[in-house]
mmCIF file of C-alpha atoms in Angstrom:
data_model
loop_
_atom_site.group_PDB
_atom_site.id
_atom_site.type_symbol
_atom_site.label_atom_id
_atom_site.label_comp_id
_atom_site.label_asym_id
_atom_site.label_seq_id
_atom_site.Cartn_x
_atom_site.Cartn_y
_atom_site.Cartn_z
ATOM 1 C CA MET T 1128 102.331 77.931 87.403
ATOM 2 C CA GLN T 1129 100.753 80.870 89.227
ATOM 3 C CA HIS T 1130 100.699 78.955 92.511
ATOM 4 C CA ASN T 1131 104.372 78.084 92.210
ATOM 5 C CA THR T 1132 105.473 81.603 91.262
ATOM 6 C CA THR T 1133 103.635 82.972 94.301
ATOM 7 C CA HIS T 1134 105.826 80.865 96.599
ATOM 8 C CA GLN T 1135 108.831 81.814 94.515
ATOM 9 C CA SER T 1136 108.032 85.540 94.749
ATOM 10 C CA ASN T 1137 107.551 85.265 98.525
ATOM 11 C CA THR T 1138 110.954 83.644 98.970
ATOM 12 C CA ILE T 1139 112.696 86.126 96.665
ATOM 13 C CA ARG T 1140 111.189 89.037 98.624
ATOM 14 C CA VAL T 1141 112.365 87.592 101.944
ATOM 15 C CA LEU T 1142 115.911 86.877 100.739
ATOM 16 C CA ALA T 1143 116.224 90.227 98.954
ATOM 17 C CA SER T 1144 114.886 92.243 101.902
ATOM 18 C CA ILE T 1145 117.314 90.538 104.304
ATOM 19 C CA GLY T 1146 120.099 91.275 101.808
ATOM 20 C CA VAL T 1147 119.186 94.976 101.717
ATOM 21 C CA VAL T 1148 119.199 95.121 105.520
ATOM 22 C CA MET T 1149 122.604 93.410 105.572
ATOM 23 C CA LEU T 1150 124.023 96.209 103.462
ATOM 24 C CA HIS T 1151 122.313 99.058 105.309
ATOM 25 C CA LEU T 1152 123.091 97.875 108.839
ATOM 26 C CA GLN T 1153 126.524 96.403 108.363
ATOM 27 C CA GLY T 1154 127.623 98.828 105.654
ATOM 28 C CA SER T 1155 131.382 99.031 105.398
ATOM 29 C CA LYS T 1156 131.682 96.897 108.546
ATOM 30 C CA PHE T 1157 130.777 93.752 106.642
ATOM 31 C CA TYR T 1158 134.269 93.077 105.399
ATOM 32 C CA ILE T 1159 136.470 90.113 106.092
ATOM 33 C CA GLY T 1160 139.168 92.675 106.872
ATOM 34 C CA ASP T 1161 137.358 93.559 110.094
ATOM 35 C CA TYR T 1162 138.065 90.071 111.391
ATOM 36 C CA ILE T 1163 141.388 89.142 109.732
ATOM 37 C CA ASN T 1164 144.438 91.289 110.442
ATOM 38 C CA ILE T 1165 147.093 89.434 108.448
ATOM 39 C CA HIS T 1166 149.052 91.963 106.393
ATOM 40 C CA HIS T 1167 149.065 89.981 103.142
ATOM 41 C CA VAL T 1168 145.316 89.469 103.362
ATOM 42 C CA GLN T 1169 144.785 93.191 104.029
ATOM 43 C CA VAL T 1170 146.605 93.948 100.772
ATOM 44 C CA PHE T 1171 144.049 91.851 98.886
ATOM 45 C CA LEU T 1172 141.273 93.647 100.755
ATOM 46 C CA SER T 1173 142.461 97.078 99.666
ATOM 47 C CA ASP T 1174 140.208 99.259 97.509
ATOM 48 C CA PHE T 1175 141.351 97.583 94.289
ATOM 49 C CA GLY T 1176 142.177 94.188 95.753
ATOM 50 C CA PRO T 1177 140.422 91.114 94.277
ATOM 51 C CA LEU T 1178 138.968 89.972 97.599
ATOM 52 C CA LYS T 1179 137.550 93.422 98.299
ATOM 53 C CA THR T 1180 135.978 93.392 94.857
ATOM 54 C CA ALA T 1181 134.518 89.922 95.517
ATOM 55 C CA VAL T 1182 133.002 91.118 98.791
ATOM 56 C CA GLU T 1183 131.621 94.208 97.066
ATOM 57 C CA LEU T 1184 130.026 91.960 94.466
ATOM 58 C CA PHE T 1185 128.411 89.857 97.169
ATOM 59 C CA ARG T 1186 127.105 92.926 98.933
ATOM 60 C CA GLY T 1187 125.897 94.287 95.616
ATOM 61 C CA ILE T 1188 123.912 91.109 94.945
ATOM 62 C CA SER T 1189 122.348 91.324 98.396
ATOM 63 C CA ALA T 1190 121.305 94.943 97.855
ATOM 64 C CA MET T 1191 119.668 94.785 94.458
ATOM 65 C CA VAL T 1192 116.593 96.926 94.994
ATOM 66 C CA GLY T 1193 115.834 96.190 91.357
ATOM 67 C CA LEU T 1194 114.517 92.803 92.490
ATOM 68 C CA PHE T 1195 111.610 94.606 94.156
ATOM 69 C CA PHE T 1196 110.910 96.651 91.028
ATOM 70 C CA ILE T 1197 110.836 93.493 88.897
ATOM 71 C CA SER T 1198 108.661 91.640 91.422
ATOM 72 C CA SER T 1199 106.247 94.597 91.717
ATOM 73 C CA GLY T 1200 105.772 94.871 87.961
ATOM 74 C CA TYR T 1201 105.287 91.119 87.718
ATOM 75 C CA GLY T 1202 102.826 90.952 90.623
ATOM 76 C CA LEU T 1203 100.688 93.845 89.381
ATOM 77 C CA ALA T 1204 100.567 92.422 85.843
ATOM 78 C CA LYS T 1205 99.417 89.054 87.230
ATOM 79 C CA SER T 1206 96.699 90.580 89.406
ATOM 80 C CA GLN T 1207 93.144 91.361 88.372
ATOM 81 C CA HIS T 1208 92.192 95.054 88.552
ATOM 82 C CA ARG T 1209 88.754 96.565 88.206
ATOM 83 C CA THR T 1210 88.609 100.325 87.610
ATOM 84 C CA TYR T 1211 91.574 102.671 87.744
ATOM 85 C CA PHE T 1212 90.121 104.431 90.794
ATOM 86 C CA VAL T 1213 89.641 101.192 92.729
ATOM 87 C CA TYR T 1214 93.143 100.009 91.769
ATOM 88 C CA LEU T 1215 94.801 103.289 92.785
ATOM 89 C CA LYS T 1216 92.804 103.503 96.021
ATOM 90 C CA LYS T 1217 93.904 99.995 96.996
ATOM 91 C CA ARG T 1218 97.578 100.725 96.211
ATOM 92 C CA PHE T 1219 97.415 104.010 98.108
ATOM 93 C CA ILE T 1220 95.843 102.513 101.235
ATOM 94 C CA LYS T 1221 97.715 99.218 101.242
ATOM 95 C CA VAL T 1222 101.207 100.517 100.499
ATOM 96 C CA TYR T 1223 101.554 104.303 100.462
ATOM 97 C CA LEU T 1224 99.447 105.150 103.505
ATOM 98 C CA TYR T 1225 101.141 102.385 105.499
ATOM 99 C CA ALA T 1226 104.563 103.639 104.380
ATOM 100 C CA THR T 1227 103.629 107.171 105.433
ATOM 101 C CA GLY T 1228 102.656 105.879 108.883
ATOM 102 C CA CYS T 1229 106.009 104.102 109.146
ATOM 103 C CA ALA T 1230 107.801 107.290 108.063
ATOM 104 C CA VAL T 1231 106.065 109.287 110.812
ATOM 105 C CA PHE T 1232 106.919 106.560 113.333
ATOM 106 C CA CYS T 1233 110.582 106.651 112.245
ATOM 107 C CA SER T 1234 110.591 110.446 112.583
ATOM 108 C CA PHE T 1235 109.441 110.176 116.189
ATOM 109 C CA ILE T 1236 112.021 107.461 116.910
ATOM 110 C CA GLY T 1237 114.725 109.756 115.554
ATOM 111 C CA TYR T 1238 113.393 112.634 117.644
ATOM 112 C CA SER T 1239 113.384 110.539 120.838
ATOM 113 C CA ILE T 1240 117.034 109.575 120.261
ATOM 114 C CA SER T 1241 118.596 112.727 118.830
ATOM 115 C CA GLY T 1242 116.137 115.438 119.847
ATOM 116 C CA ASN T 1243 115.704 116.533 116.226
ATOM 117 C CA PHE T 1244 112.434 115.929 114.394
ATOM 118 C CA SER T 1245 113.360 115.233 110.778
ATOM 119 C CA LEU T 1246 110.956 115.293 107.850
ATOM 120 C CA ASN T 1247 113.426 113.310 105.713
ATOM 121 C CA TRP T 1248 111.463 110.095 106.193
ATOM 122 C CA ILE T 1249 108.214 111.662 105.051
ATOM 123 C CA TYR T 1250 109.210 113.688 101.992
ATOM 124 C CA SER T 1251 111.489 110.911 100.680
ATOM 125 C CA ILE T 1252 108.419 108.837 99.765
ATOM 126 C CA LEU T 1253 106.718 111.603 97.780
ATOM 127 C CA PRO T 1254 106.414 110.534 94.119
ATOM 128 C CA VAL T 1255 108.245 113.733 93.147
ATOM 129 C CA PHE T 1256 111.463 112.542 94.864
ATOM 130 C CA GLY T 1257 112.372 110.356 91.889
ATOM 131 C CA PHE T 1258 112.379 113.504 89.735
ATOM 132 C CA TYR T 1259 113.711 116.045 92.230
ATOM 133 C CA GLU T 1260 115.945 114.643 94.983
ATOM 134 C CA MET T 1261 115.703 116.724 98.142
ATOM 135 C CA PRO T 1262 118.447 116.712 100.814
ATOM 136 C CA ARG T 1263 118.154 113.921 103.368
ATOM 137 C CA ASN T 1264 120.253 112.105 105.921
ATOM 138 C CA ALA T 1265 121.654 108.572 105.742
ATOM 139 C CA ASN T 1266 118.901 107.121 107.955
ATOM 140 C CA THR T 1267 116.324 107.460 105.180
ATOM 141 C CA ILE T 1268 118.375 105.779 102.467
ATOM 142 C CA GLN T 1269 115.749 103.145 101.647
ATOM 143 C CA TYR T 1270 112.695 105.391 101.220
ATOM 144 C CA TRP T 1271 113.541 106.633 97.723
ATOM 145 C CA PHE T 1272 112.421 103.229 96.415
ATOM 146 C CA LEU T 1273 108.820 103.928 97.424
ATOM 147 C CA SER T 1274 108.897 107.313 95.722
ATOM 148 C CA CYS T 1275 109.745 105.643 92.398
ATOM 149 C CA LEU T 1276 107.423 102.703 92.989
ATOM 150 C CA PHE T 1277 104.347 104.836 93.631
ATOM 151 C CA SER T 1278 105.064 106.794 90.459
ATOM 152 C CA TYR T 1279 104.965 103.438 88.647
ATOM 153 C CA TYR T 1280 101.736 102.522 90.455
ATOM 154 C CA ILE T 1281 100.083 105.652 89.063
ATOM 155 C CA LEU T 1282 101.223 104.879 85.519
ATOM 156 C CA PHE T 1283 100.818 101.084 85.648
ATOM 157 C CA PRO T 1284 97.366 100.937 83.966
ATOM 158 C CA LEU T 1285 98.895 102.715 80.959
ATOM 159 C CA PHE T 1286 101.877 100.376 80.907
ATOM 160 C CA ASN T 1287 99.583 97.368 81.212
ATOM 161 C CA LYS T 1288 97.583 98.420 78.144
ATOM 162 C CA ALA T 1289 100.674 98.995 76.028
ATOM 163 C CA SER T 1290 101.980 96.233 73.787
ATOM 164 C CA SER T 1291 105.154 94.354 74.662
ATOM 165 C CA THR T 1292 106.855 96.048 71.701
ATOM 166 C CA MET T 1293 105.939 99.479 73.086
ATOM 167 C CA LEU T 1294 107.216 98.557 76.535
ATOM 168 C CA THR T 1295 110.499 97.347 75.054
ATOM 169 C CA GLY T 1296 110.788 100.614 73.129
ATOM 170 C CA LEU T 1297 110.111 102.587 76.307
ATOM 171 C CA MET T 1298 112.875 100.666 78.080
ATOM 172 C CA ALA T 1299 115.254 101.578 75.251
ATOM 173 C CA ALA T 1300 114.161 105.231 75.425
ATOM 174 C CA CYS T 1301 114.878 105.294 79.164
ATOM 175 C CA TYR T 1302 118.312 103.836 78.476
ATOM 176 C CA LEU T 1303 119.098 106.489 75.835
ATOM 177 C CA LEU T 1304 117.901 109.287 78.134
ATOM 178 C CA SER T 1305 120.067 107.911 80.916
ATOM 179 C CA ILE T 1306 123.119 107.955 78.610
ATOM 180 C CA LEU T 1307 122.534 111.666 77.967
ATOM 181 C CA ILE T 1308 122.497 112.183 81.745
ATOM 182 C CA THR T 1309 125.567 110.104 82.584
ATOM 183 C CA THR T 1310 127.614 111.705 79.788
ATOM 184 C CA GLY T 1311 126.677 115.193 80.971
ATOM 185 C CA ALA T 1312 124.627 116.181 77.923
ATOM 186 C CA VAL T 1313 121.519 116.558 80.103
ATOM 187 C CA SER T 1314 121.322 117.344 83.823
ATOM 188 C CA ILE T 1315 118.546 116.373 86.209
ATOM 189 C CA PRO T 1316 117.953 117.407 89.852
ATOM 190 C CA THR T 1317 118.318 113.846 91.156
ATOM 191 C CA SER T 1318 121.002 111.176 91.201
ATOM 192 C CA ILE T 1319 120.567 108.754 88.320
ATOM 193 C CA TYR T 1320 120.502 105.795 90.722
ATOM 194 C CA HIS T 1321 117.356 107.238 92.355
ATOM 195 C CA SER T 1322 115.832 108.486 89.111
ATOM 196 C CA THR T 1323 112.316 107.343 88.235
ATOM 197 C CA PHE T 1324 113.293 107.178 84.540
ATOM 198 C CA PHE T 1325 116.467 105.219 85.215
ATOM 199 C CA ARG T 1326 114.776 102.503 87.299
ATOM 200 C CA LEU T 1327 111.654 102.193 85.126
ATOM 201 C CA PRO T 1328 113.061 99.416 82.838
ATOM 202 C CA GLU T 1329 113.264 97.059 85.832
ATOM 203 C CA PHE T 1330 109.561 97.581 86.589
ATOM 204 C CA LEU T 1331 108.630 97.167 82.911
ATOM 205 C CA LEU T 1332 110.657 93.972 82.736
ATOM 206 C CA GLY T 1333 108.438 92.520 85.475
ATOM 207 C CA ILE T 1334 105.369 93.220 83.307
ATOM 208 C CA LEU T 1335 107.005 91.566 80.302
ATOM 209 C CA ILE T 1336 107.869 88.484 82.381
ATOM 210 C CA ALA T 1337 104.229 88.156 83.439
ATOM 211 C CA ARG T 1338 103.112 88.248 79.795
ATOM 212 C CA SER T 1339 105.559 85.682 78.450
ATOM 213 C CA PRO T 1340 105.440 82.028 79.590
ATOM 214 C CA ALA T 1341 108.968 81.602 78.233
ATOM 215 C CA LEU T 1342 110.315 84.496 80.313
ATOM 216 C CA GLU T 1343 108.330 83.315 83.323
ATOM 217 C CA GLN T 1344 109.906 79.894 83.026
ATOM 218 C CA LEU T 1345 113.366 81.420 82.578
ATOM 219 C CA PHE T 1346 113.125 83.687 85.628
ATOM 220 C CA PHE T 1347 111.124 81.502 88.002
ATOM 221 C CA ARG T 1348 112.422 78.064 87.060
ATOM 222 C CA PRO T 1349 116.109 78.616 86.329
ATOM 223 C CA SER T 1350 118.364 75.589 85.971
ATOM 224 C CA PHE T 1351 121.819 75.435 87.487
ATOM 225 C CA ARG T 1352 123.070 76.673 84.138
ATOM 226 C CA GLY T 1353 120.697 79.636 84.548
ATOM 227 C CA PHE T 1354 122.094 80.212 88.025
ATOM 228 C CA CYS T 1355 125.634 80.360 86.629
ATOM 229 C CA ALA T 1356 124.477 82.619 83.794
ATOM 230 C CA GLY T 1357 122.876 84.923 86.381
ATOM 231 C CA VAL T 1358 126.143 85.196 88.306
ATOM 232 C CA CYS T 1359 128.040 85.959 85.091
ATOM 233 C CA LEU T 1360 125.441 88.525 84.029
ATOM 234 C CA PHE T 1361 125.690 90.236 87.401
ATOM 235 C CA ILE T 1362 129.491 90.444 87.164
ATOM 236 C CA PHE T 1363 129.209 91.785 83.601
ATOM 237 C CA GLY T 1364 126.716 94.412 84.799
ATOM 238 C CA TYR T 1365 129.078 95.314 87.624
ATOM 239 C CA LEU T 1366 131.857 95.931 85.089
ATOM 240 C CA CYS T 1367 129.514 98.015 82.916
ATOM 241 C CA ALA T 1368 129.064 100.455 85.810
ATOM 242 C CA TYR T 1369 132.524 101.915 85.111
ATOM 243 C CA SER T 1370 131.564 103.522 81.783
ATOM 244 C CA PRO T 1371 129.086 106.430 81.432
ATOM 245 C CA TYR T 1372 127.785 104.800 78.253
ATOM 246 C CA THR T 1373 127.018 101.434 79.818
ATOM 247 C CA TYR T 1374 126.263 102.531 83.398
ATOM 248 C CA PRO T 1375 122.545 103.118 82.634
ATOM 249 C CA ILE T 1376 122.096 99.447 81.732
ATOM 250 C CA SER T 1377 124.417 98.104 84.432
ATOM 251 C CA LEU T 1378 121.815 98.009 87.205
ATOM 252 C CA LEU T 1379 119.272 96.335 84.937
ATOM 253 C CA LEU T 1380 121.837 93.642 84.125
ATOM 254 C CA MET T 1381 122.748 93.245 87.798
ATOM 255 C CA SER T 1382 119.077 93.067 88.776
ATOM 256 C CA VAL T 1383 118.365 90.403 86.149
ATOM 257 C CA GLY T 1384 121.447 88.446 87.197
ATOM 258 C CA SER T 1385 120.520 88.728 90.874
ATOM 259 C CA PHE T 1386 116.928 87.697 90.168
ATOM 260 C CA SER T 1387 118.028 84.548 88.338
ATOM 261 C CA THR T 1388 120.534 83.696 91.062
ATOM 262 C CA ILE T 1389 118.197 84.232 94.002
ATOM 263 C CA SER T 1390 115.336 82.572 92.143
ATOM 264 C CA TYR T 1391 117.422 79.412 91.790
ATOM 265 C CA VAL T 1392 118.213 79.497 95.526
ATOM 266 C CA ALA T 1393 114.530 80.062 96.304
ATOM 267 C CA ASN T 1394 113.493 77.193 94.052
ATOM 268 C CA THR T 1395 115.950 74.911 95.860
ATOM 269 C CA LEU T 1396 114.632 75.944 99.263
ATOM 270 C CA LEU T 1397 111.010 75.498 98.212
ATOM 271 C CA LYS T 1398 111.406 71.777 97.561
ATOM 272 C CA GLN T 1399 110.353 71.354 101.187
ATOM 273 C CA GLN T 1400 106.675 72.029 101.956
ATOM 274 C CA LYS T 1401 107.620 73.412 105.358
ATOM 275 C CA THR T 1402 109.858 76.025 103.736
ATOM 276 C CA GLN T 1403 106.948 77.274 101.613
ATOM 277 C CA GLN T 1404 104.894 77.864 104.758
ATOM 278 C CA VAL T 1405 107.744 79.609 106.562
ATOM 279 C CA MET T 1406 108.498 81.900 103.628
ATOM 280 C CA ALA T 1407 104.819 82.773 103.218
ATOM 281 C CA VAL T 1408 104.748 83.884 106.871
ATOM 282 C CA LEU T 1409 107.958 85.894 106.630
ATOM 283 C CA ALA T 1410 107.018 87.496 103.295
ATOM 284 C CA ALA T 1411 104.027 89.183 104.947
ATOM 285 C CA GLY T 1412 106.437 91.341 106.949
ATOM 286 C CA THR T 1413 108.981 92.316 104.281
ATOM 287 C CA LEU T 1414 107.557 95.826 103.759
ATOM 288 C CA THR T 1415 107.801 96.565 107.478
ATOM 289 C CA LEU T 1416 111.345 95.222 107.630
ATOM 290 C CA TYR T 1417 112.316 97.421 104.690
ATOM 291 C CA LEU T 1418 110.661 100.537 106.136
ATOM 292 C CA LEU T 1419 111.687 100.309 109.789
ATOM 293 C CA HIS T 1420 115.109 98.673 109.975
ATOM 294 C CA MET T 1421 117.098 101.919 109.837
ATOM 295 C CA ALA T 1422 115.126 103.445 112.728
ATOM 296 C CA THR T 1423 114.865 100.364 114.945
ATOM 297 C CA ALA T 1424 117.165 97.409 114.266
ATOM 298 C CA ARG T 1425 120.088 99.685 113.369
ATOM 299 C CA TYR T 1426 120.404 101.062 116.908
ATOM 300 C CA ILE T 1427 120.132 97.621 118.494
ATOM 301 C CA TYR T 1428 122.623 96.139 116.052
ATOM 302 C CA ASP T 1429 125.166 98.933 116.515
ATOM 303 C CA TYR T 1430 124.939 98.683 120.298
ATOM 304 C CA ALA T 1431 125.193 94.868 120.331
ATOM 305 C CA THR T 1432 128.133 94.709 117.924
ATOM 306 C CA ALA T 1433 129.960 97.477 119.807
ATOM 307 C CA LEU T 1434 129.711 95.398 122.977
ATOM 308 C CA LEU T 1435 130.768 92.303 121.054
ATOM 309 C CA ARG T 1436 133.965 93.953 119.874
ATOM 310 C CA THR T 1437 135.037 94.663 123.461
ATOM 311 C CA VAL T 1438 135.293 90.912 124.078
ATOM 312 C CA THR T 1439 138.444 89.078 123.036
ATOM 313 C CA VAL T 1440 137.265 86.038 121.113
ATOM 314 C CA ASN T 1441 138.255 84.077 118.031
ATOM 315 C CA VAL T 1442 137.717 86.210 114.910
ATOM 316 C CA PHE T 1443 135.544 83.590 113.264
ATOM 317 C CA VAL T 1444 133.362 83.386 116.374
ATOM 318 C CA LEU T 1445 133.110 87.179 116.296
ATOM 319 C CA PHE T 1446 132.081 87.120 112.650
ATOM 320 C CA SER T 1447 129.498 84.353 113.240
ATOM 321 C CA VAL T 1448 127.919 86.079 116.238
ATOM 322 C CA ASP T 1449 127.862 89.397 114.363
ATOM 323 C CA LEU T 1450 125.972 87.786 111.484
ATOM 324 C CA ALA T 1451 123.658 85.876 113.851
ATOM 325 C CA ILE T 1452 122.643 89.133 115.588
ATOM 326 C CA LEU T 1453 121.733 90.641 112.236
ATOM 327 C CA LEU T 1454 119.661 87.632 111.129
ATOM 328 C CA ILE T 1455 117.815 87.496 114.451
ATOM 329 C CA LEU T 1456 116.902 91.181 114.169
ATOM 330 C CA CYS T 1457 115.660 90.586 110.623
ATOM 331 C CA LEU T 1458 113.490 87.660 111.701
ATOM 332 C CA VAL T 1459 112.032 89.610 114.626
ATOM 333 C CA LEU T 1460 111.114 92.542 112.383
ATOM 334 C CA LEU T 1461 109.666 90.217 109.735
ATOM 335 C CA LEU T 1462 107.430 88.466 112.267
ATOM 336 C CA LEU T 1463 106.452 91.718 113.951
ATOM 337 C CA GLY T 1464 105.773 93.238 110.548
ATOM 338 C CA ARG T 1465 103.521 90.337 109.618
ATOM 339 C CA VAL T 1466 101.339 90.941 112.684
ATOM 340 C CA VAL T 1467 101.228 94.719 112.207
ATOM 341 C CA GLU T 1468 100.527 94.555 108.472
ATOM 342 C CA GLU T 1469 97.765 91.961 108.877
ATOM 343 C CA ARG T 1470 96.049 94.067 111.526
ATOM 344 C CA TYR T 1471 96.437 97.194 109.418
ATOM 345 C CA HIS T 1472 94.944 95.468 106.342
ATOM 346 C CA SER T 1473 92.106 94.167 108.488
ATOM 347 C CA PHE T 1474 91.459 97.652 109.866
ATOM 348 C CA VAL T 1475 91.399 99.394 106.476
ATOM 349 C CA LYS T 1476 89.719 96.397 104.825
ATOM 350 C CA VAL T 1477 92.093 95.887 101.866
#
């Protein structure tokens, strides 16, 4: 099963990373209302219209960062680790040091374009950011994930030694703490969405999946019924986000629902041997795509789509070309990232 879940994890990472980029680059522009100007349709696309809600749901599924937390916990729990020092050194060099280099690169890109050298990219990945959220601009929106993730890396050996019952209890404790925050009983210097405590249950769930063959089968070999259940669970989690008492668990539910849904899609794609090879190649560049898209692809995409909107063409052609530009940029960054990451790993010997 390990061999199969490796292909599955690769495909999930590729699909999820492209989904995150779709949200970050297209943002509020990715609405059907940008391409359809019929009054009655616009009414349905209003803030509380059903079509707008459906599009928001789709964008929410594509942007579930929780998928990466679940996959990271699962992957680490499945891997063999020697000493704590060797484990931490490998994580630091392979992920954190590379991310720091990308943050510095992004800072220089921002300086060359705007003339302002911003440290937002760099301090957003500090492990402290998940506990104390410092001011930053919109270009660094994705880096908070690494701040939380490296905090989990540091604590993973302790989590890995704990029993499944203890991990489940810790997930419940995080949920109760989050309720105190969302109801105003306790205040913290970070948004709950970016909080290390709030996102920890998703990482712990990945560890639990790795320990349980039944959970592994459920998450990595979902049936069509599981796919439908995942969609329903995501929608239920989306509805839970409206109450301060259920909001803390809403993202966990949406992440689980998204994981089941995308896992089913990945499993369908992987029936072809060629697809497994393609996804393995693309998966090697997902970290680079995640780290660099806001400082590289965003400028190209904005410029290309601005030019596209000056041309009078059929709205469906406009929509198709818009989406094609985005996917091409994603593929280019994935392939470029694969080359860069392989050379970096070869250089640092990890």
